[in-house]
Each structure stands twice: as structure tokens, then as C-alpha cells.
GROMACS .gro file of C-alpha atoms in nm:
model
  259
    1MET     CA    1   2.057  -1.344  -0.628
    2ASN     CA    2   2.019  -1.710  -0.648
    3ILE     CA    3   1.642  -1.838  -0.675
    4LEU     CA    4   1.605  -1.958  -0.301
    5GLN     CA    5   1.633  -1.597  -0.157
    6VAL     CA    6   1.413  -1.524  -0.429
    7ILE     CA    7   1.137  -1.732  -0.322
    8LEU     CA    8   1.220  -1.624   0.057
    9ILE     CA    9   1.186  -1.286   0.057
   10ALA     CA   10   0.879  -1.261  -0.159
   11VAL     CA   11   0.705  -1.502   0.029
   12PHE     CA   12   0.828  -1.193   0.350
   13ILE     CA   13   0.696  -0.964   0.118
   14TYR     CA   14   0.371  -1.157   0.152
   15LEU     CA   15   0.362  -1.158   0.518
   16GLY     CA   16   0.434  -0.833   0.544
   17ALA     CA   17   0.082  -0.737   0.448
   18ILE     CA   18  -0.204  -0.613   0.512
   19GLY     CA   19  -0.412  -0.896   0.626
   20SER     CA   20  -0.137  -1.163   0.593
   21LEU     CA   21  -0.151  -1.527   0.717
   22VAL     CA   22  -0.005  -1.441   1.004
   23GLY     CA   23  -0.246  -1.094   1.132
   24ASN     CA   24  -0.179  -0.694   1.089
   25THR     CA   25   0.039  -0.724   1.416
   26ILE     CA   26   0.303  -0.968   1.310
   27GLY     CA   27   0.297  -0.849   0.908
   28TRP     CA   28   0.277  -0.527   0.817
   29TYR     CA   29   0.292  -0.342   1.160
   30CYS     CA   30   0.598  -0.579   1.223
   31LEU     CA   31   0.779  -0.670   0.905
   32GLY     CA   32   0.630  -0.459   0.674
   33ARG     CA   33   0.834  -0.216   0.904
   34PRO     CA   34   1.145  -0.076   0.675
   35LEU     CA   35   1.409  -0.135   0.899
   36ILE     CA   36   1.313  -0.482   1.006
   37ALA     CA   37   1.218  -0.566   0.655
   38ALA     CA   38   1.586  -0.445   0.567
   39LEU     CA   39   1.734  -0.695   0.826
   40VAL     CA   40   1.501  -0.969   0.710
   41VAL     CA   41   1.663  -0.935   0.381
   42GLY     CA   42   2.003  -0.869   0.478
   43ILE     CA   43   2.021  -1.228   0.602
   44ILE     CA   44   1.867  -1.360   0.347
   45MET     CA   45   2.102  -1.221   0.100
   46GLY     CA   46   2.413  -1.275   0.371
   47ASP     CA   47   2.427  -0.905   0.407
   48VAL     CA   48   2.316  -0.732   0.725
   49SER     CA   49   2.547  -0.448   0.719
   50THR     CA   50   2.438  -0.292   0.370
   51ALA     CA   51   2.055  -0.377   0.420
   52MET     CA   52   2.107  -0.197   0.777
   53LEU     CA   53   2.279   0.035   0.581
   54VAL     CA   54   1.993   0.102   0.383
   55GLY     CA   55   1.730   0.079   0.587
   56VAL     CA   56   1.724   0.367   0.791
   57PRO     CA   57   1.735   0.600   0.535
   58LEU     CA   58   1.423   0.445   0.405
   59GLN     CA   59   1.221   0.401   0.799
   60ILE     CA   60   1.338   0.765   0.808
   61ALA     CA   61   1.182   0.808   0.468
   62TYR     CA   62   0.913   0.640   0.521
   63LEU     CA   63   0.823   0.694   0.904
   64ALA     CA   64   0.511   0.951   0.798
   65ASN     CA   65   0.315   0.633   0.593
   66VAL     CA   66  -0.023   0.593   0.660
   67THR     CA   67  -0.297   0.368   0.529
   68PRO     CA   68  -0.594   0.580   0.644
   69GLY     CA   69  -0.963   0.275   0.576
   70GLY     CA   70  -0.654   0.060   0.434
   71ALA     CA   71  -0.581   0.337   0.108
   72VAL     CA   72  -0.297   0.199   0.072
   73ALA     CA   73  -0.132   0.452  -0.228
   74TRP     CA   74   0.253   0.327  -0.155
   75ASP     CA   75   0.309   0.014  -0.014
   76LEU     CA   76   0.625   0.121   0.190
   77SER     CA   77   0.727  -0.289   0.322
   78TYR     CA   78   0.725  -0.411  -0.087
   79ALA     CA   79   0.932  -0.108  -0.086
   80THR     CA   80   1.182  -0.128   0.064
   81TYR     CA   81   1.257  -0.550   0.091
   82ILE     CA   82   1.231  -0.432  -0.359
   83GLY     CA   83   1.485  -0.218  -0.246
   84THR     CA   84   1.736  -0.322  -0.033
   85ALA     CA   85   1.753  -0.713  -0.228
   86MET     CA   86   1.822  -0.423  -0.537
   87ALA     CA   87   2.106  -0.258  -0.266
   88ILE     CA   88   2.286  -0.580  -0.188
   89ALA     CA   89   2.257  -0.693  -0.522
   90LEU     CA   90   2.343  -0.444  -0.758
   91LYS     CA   91   2.628  -0.342  -0.475
   92GLY     CA   92   2.904  -0.370  -0.704
   93THR     CA   93   2.784  -0.180  -0.968
   94VAL     CA   94   2.826   0.187  -0.757
   95SER     CA   95   3.052   0.363  -0.550
   96GLY     CA   96   2.990   0.440  -0.182
   97ASP     CA   97   2.738   0.470   0.064
   98ALA     CA   98   2.556   0.737  -0.165
   99ALA     CA   99   2.528   0.599  -0.443
  100LEU     CA  100   2.428   0.263  -0.259
  101ILE     CA  101   2.145   0.406  -0.103
  102GLY     CA  102   2.009   0.641  -0.370
  103LEU     CA  103   1.991   0.271  -0.579
  104ALA     CA  104   1.785   0.108  -0.261
  105PHE     CA  105   1.512   0.376  -0.283
  106THR     CA  106   1.561   0.358  -0.658
  107GLY     CA  107   1.393  -0.002  -0.592
  108ALA     CA  108   1.203   0.132  -0.280
  109GLY     CA  109   1.050   0.322  -0.575
  110ILE     CA  110   0.973   0.051  -0.824
  111GLY     CA  111   0.824  -0.208  -0.500
  112GLY     CA  112   0.660   0.101  -0.358
  113VAL     CA  113   0.433   0.142  -0.697
  114VAL     CA  114   0.453  -0.245  -0.768
  115GLY     CA  115   0.283  -0.283  -0.444
  116GLY     CA  116   0.045  -0.072  -0.416
  117THR     CA  117  -0.101  -0.153  -0.764
  118MET     CA  118  -0.150  -0.529  -0.660
  119TRP     CA  119  -0.302  -0.444  -0.352
  120ASN     CA  120  -0.597  -0.247  -0.527
  121VAL     CA  121  -0.580  -0.560  -0.805
  122HIS     CA  122  -0.646  -0.755  -0.461
  123TYR     CA  123  -0.924  -0.495  -0.312
  124ALA     CA  124  -1.118  -0.545  -0.678
  125LEU     CA  125  -1.093  -0.954  -0.698
  126ASP     CA  126  -1.242  -0.963  -0.326
  127VAL     CA  127  -1.586  -0.836  -0.448
  128PHE     CA  128  -1.575  -1.232  -0.571
  129VAL     CA  129  -1.504  -1.306  -0.251
  130ASN     CA  130  -1.796  -1.134  -0.015
  131ARG     CA  131  -2.016  -1.243  -0.300
  132TRP     CA  132  -1.895  -1.625  -0.205
  133ALA     CA  133  -1.940  -1.479   0.222
  134ASN     CA  134  -2.292  -1.345   0.149
  135LYS     CA  135  -2.384  -1.662   0.047
  136ILE     CA  136  -2.293  -1.860   0.274
  137ALA     CA  137  -2.440  -1.586   0.565
  138GLU     CA  138  -2.707  -1.570   0.405
  139SER     CA  139  -2.724  -1.970   0.427
  140GLY     CA  140  -2.674  -1.974   0.762
  141ASP     CA  141  -2.379  -2.275   0.800
  142THR     CA  142  -2.133  -2.016   1.003
  143LYS     CA  143  -1.967  -2.339   0.995
  144LYS     CA  144  -1.824  -2.211   0.639
  145MET     CA  145  -1.740  -1.860   0.675
  146TRP     CA  146  -1.359  -1.979   0.695
  147MET     CA  147  -1.359  -2.067   0.374
  148PRO     CA  148  -1.386  -1.724   0.195
  149ASN     CA  149  -1.120  -1.584   0.420
  150MET     CA  150  -0.912  -1.836   0.407
  151ILE     CA  151  -0.935  -1.984   0.072
  152GLY     CA  152  -1.055  -1.689  -0.166
  153GLY     CA  153  -0.910  -1.426   0.063
  154GLY     CA  154  -0.587  -1.510   0.167
  155VAL     CA  155  -0.492  -1.744  -0.181
  156ILE     CA  156  -0.552  -1.393  -0.390
  157GLY     CA  157  -0.375  -1.227  -0.099
  158PHE     CA  158  -0.119  -1.440  -0.204
  159LEU     CA  159  -0.116  -1.476  -0.519
  160CYS     CA  160  -0.083  -1.088  -0.550
  161ARG     CA  161   0.197  -1.011  -0.316
  162PHE     CA  162   0.425  -1.322  -0.401
  163VAL     CA  163   0.394  -1.359  -0.815
  164PRO     CA  164   0.513  -1.028  -0.918
  165ALA     CA  165   0.800  -0.968  -0.637
  166VAL     CA  166   0.901  -1.302  -0.810
  167ILE     CA  167   0.932  -1.138  -1.147
  168VAL     CA  168   1.096  -0.827  -0.976
  169LEU     CA  169   1.358  -0.966  -0.763
  170THR     CA  170   1.449  -1.245  -1.045
  171ALA     CA  171   1.468  -0.934  -1.295
  172ILE     CA  172   1.701  -0.764  -1.025
  173GLY     CA  173   1.851  -1.035  -1.038
  174ALA     CA  174   2.010  -1.114  -1.329
  175ALA     CA  175   2.005  -0.714  -1.365
  176GLY     CA  176   2.393  -0.680  -1.552
  177ALA     CA  177   2.674  -0.433  -1.388
  178SER     CA  178   2.586  -0.189  -1.701
  179ALA     CA  179   2.265  -0.323  -1.866
  180GLY     CA  180   2.024  -0.184  -1.565
  181ILE     CA  181   1.728  -0.368  -1.435
  182ALA     CA  182   1.571  -0.600  -1.693
  183ILE     CA  183   1.193  -0.554  -1.606
  184PRO     CA  184   0.998  -0.588  -1.912
  185GLY     CA  185   0.866  -0.271  -2.098
  186TRP     CA  186   0.509  -0.409  -2.138
  187PHE     CA  187   0.496  -0.505  -1.755
  188VAL     CA  188   0.626  -0.161  -1.602
  189THR     CA  189   0.323   0.022  -1.845
  190GLY     CA  190   0.038  -0.238  -1.722
  191ILE     CA  191   0.122  -0.183  -1.352
  192SER     CA  192   0.177   0.212  -1.420
  193ALA     CA  193  -0.210   0.225  -1.655
  194PHE     CA  194  -0.359  -0.009  -1.451
  195GLY     CA  195  -0.276   0.186  -1.144
  196SER     CA  196  -0.384   0.545  -1.245
  197MET     CA  197  -0.733   0.379  -1.300
  198MET     CA  198  -0.766   0.222  -1.006
  199ALA     CA  199  -0.611   0.497  -0.815
  200ALA     CA  200  -0.864   0.732  -0.941
  201LEU     CA  201  -1.154   0.417  -0.842
  202GLY     CA  202  -1.071   0.434  -0.500
  203MET     CA  203  -1.123   0.774  -0.556
  204GLY     CA  204  -1.455   0.722  -0.618
  205ILE     CA  205  -1.511   0.457  -0.377
  206ILE     CA  206  -1.406   0.738  -0.101
  207LEU     CA  207  -1.607   1.004  -0.257
  208SER     CA  208  -1.925   0.788  -0.271
  209PHE     CA  209  -1.870   0.708   0.118
  210LEU     CA  210  -1.825   1.140   0.225
  211VAL     CA  211  -2.007   1.272  -0.037
  212LYS     CA  212  -2.434   1.248   0.105
  213LYS     CA  213  -2.536   1.604  -0.053
  214GLY     CA  214  -2.440   1.834  -0.271
  215VAL     CA  215  -2.259   2.113  -0.078
  216HIS     CA  216  -2.054   1.836   0.020
  217TRP     CA  217  -1.910   1.832  -0.327
  218ALA     CA  218  -1.840   2.224  -0.310
  219ILE     CA  219  -1.625   2.106   0.024
  220PHE     CA  220  -1.417   1.887  -0.201
  221MET     CA  221  -1.380   2.148  -0.455
  222ALA     CA  222  -1.192   2.370  -0.239
  223GLY     CA  223  -0.956   2.190  -0.126
  224PHE     CA  224  -0.879   2.012  -0.362
  225VAL     CA  225  -0.872   2.435  -0.554
  226LEU     CA  226  -0.640   2.509  -0.279
  227VAL     CA  227  -0.399   2.259  -0.253
  228THR     CA  228  -0.406   2.245  -0.668
  229TYR     CA  229  -0.406   2.628  -0.759
  230PHE     CA  230  -0.287   2.751  -0.373
  231GLY     CA  231  -0.015   2.519  -0.329
  232LEU     CA  232  -0.173   2.446   0.028
  233SER     CA  233  -0.022   2.128   0.238
  234THR     CA  234  -0.289   1.919   0.335
  235MET     CA  235  -0.208   1.970   0.675
  236ALA     CA  236  -0.242   2.340   0.590
  237VAL     CA  237  -0.616   2.244   0.477
  238ALA     CA  238  -0.690   2.068   0.697
  239VAL     CA  239  -0.609   2.311   1.022
  240ILE     CA  240  -0.844   2.593   0.796
  241ALA     CA  241  -1.131   2.309   0.746
  242ALA     CA  242  -1.146   2.252   1.121
  243ILE     CA  243  -1.157   2.631   1.165
  244VAL     CA  244  -1.466   2.606   0.927
  245ALA     CA  245  -1.602   2.356   1.070
  246VAL     CA  246  -1.622   2.556   1.415
  247ILE     CA  247  -1.744   2.856   1.325
  248TYR     CA  248  -2.013   2.650   1.120
  249TYR     CA  249  -2.095   2.416   1.451
  250ALA     CA  250  -2.090   2.781   1.669
  251ILE     CA  251  -2.340   2.956   1.390
  252LEU     CA  252  -2.565   2.650   1.430
  253SER     CA  253  -2.572   2.617   1.791
  254GLN     CA  254  -2.617   3.011   1.809
  255ARG     CA  255  -2.968   3.005   1.521
  256GLU     CA  256  -3.077   2.644   1.738
  257GLU     CA  257  -3.060   2.824   2.100
  258GLU     CA  258  -3.268   3.156   1.911
  259CYS     CA  259  -3.570   2.948   1.823
   0.00000   0.00000   0.00000
């Protein structure tokens, strides 16, 4: 993988993000989809057949990936671009399609974590952009409102996607046949630790919007117990919550009628 290929793939990793220069429709919902991302990488690296071989399983695996409220725990765009690039770059180190697909999923695991972490970093840095936008809004100078979005948010978004992507892709390109992926240990440790902290911060932010009364904490903890200690899936907990909500609403409605 040469430097031009690294730069081009890193640019598309940025374009496939939420809020990129080309917008969400073309970016996140088109260039960010695994199958399209794999095709782009295949064209850039000159191996479309391998890209499609690993792109289809990645598309199926991440088919149910959603970003409710903009919460990105796992960046499927970042994951696919990195995973496909890794499979093509290191295809000579493995034999068989199954091993090649496994190699792609290994790279996708790295890319997904890095992308999710950098999305949270982007969110954190946007605090300063929001303050800038508030000052412009307070001044009433609407002609300058494009500046926080395009200059502030745009530059931060590009750097948070492009720079880490270049680091990871360069490490993949430099990986030897037996040495494995040469990503520095401090880099992996750093993004893992920061990613864990940001996930907790994100949960705290979500709860700050949802929890308005003391009883809401009891509801939250009930769901936590059902998932953690009873092993129920999220869908099962959602169904139970819907049933409880309907019963609760029916009881309140009956009380209002009696009053």
C-alpha cells in the first residue's frame, strides 16, 4: 500500500462519516455503507474481486448497525475501509477465502474502535465550536454563521477521521508477513482507555436527557438488571417495557375517568 493509496482511503473514510463535507445522504448513508466502502477500497488498491469477497460478509455483519441520536459506538464506515484495506494489503500472508475474511474482520475490529473513539473526540471538541456559534448568534451577525460549521466543525471532523486513518493504514502497509500489524502499543492503549471513558460519558449525557424524575432511575436500573443478571436481549427488554408502559397508561386513564 503506497502513500497515495493511504491518503485516498483516508479521505474516503472522512467522506463516509456523519456530517462530512458531502453530507449524510452521500456520505454516511452511501460512501459509509460497507459494500460501497469495500468497492471504493478495491478500486483504489486495484483488487476489486478481493474487496467484494470481504465486503459482502462485512455488509451482512454490520447490517443492523444503527446510530440512534448520533451515538456511534461502532463506526462501520471506518471498520469497513480499514478491514478491506487490511485484507487486500496482507492477502499474501493467509491462504483461503475464510482466512482472508477473518483478516478483514480483524482489521474491521481495529477500524471500528478507532472510528468510534474519534467520533466521541469530535463530539467533545465541538463544545468549543458551539460556543463560537453562540457568540455569533448573540451578535446577530447571521452572515458569519457558516464559519463555526464549515471552519470549526468541518476541520475538526476531517482531522479526527483523516489523521488516525493515515496512522492505521500506514501501519497496515508496513506490516511484515510475520510481524503482524505494527500499530504502536501506546496508540492502542490510549484509544482503548479514552474510548472507554467516552462511552461512559456518552451514557451519562443520554441519561441526563432521559432521567427527569427519581422513578426514572428505578426504571433504568430494572432494565440494567434484566440485561446483566437475567441475560435478556435488548429486544426482550424493549417488549417488556412496552407491556409495562401500556398497563401503566391504562391504569392512569382509568383513574382519571373515575375522578
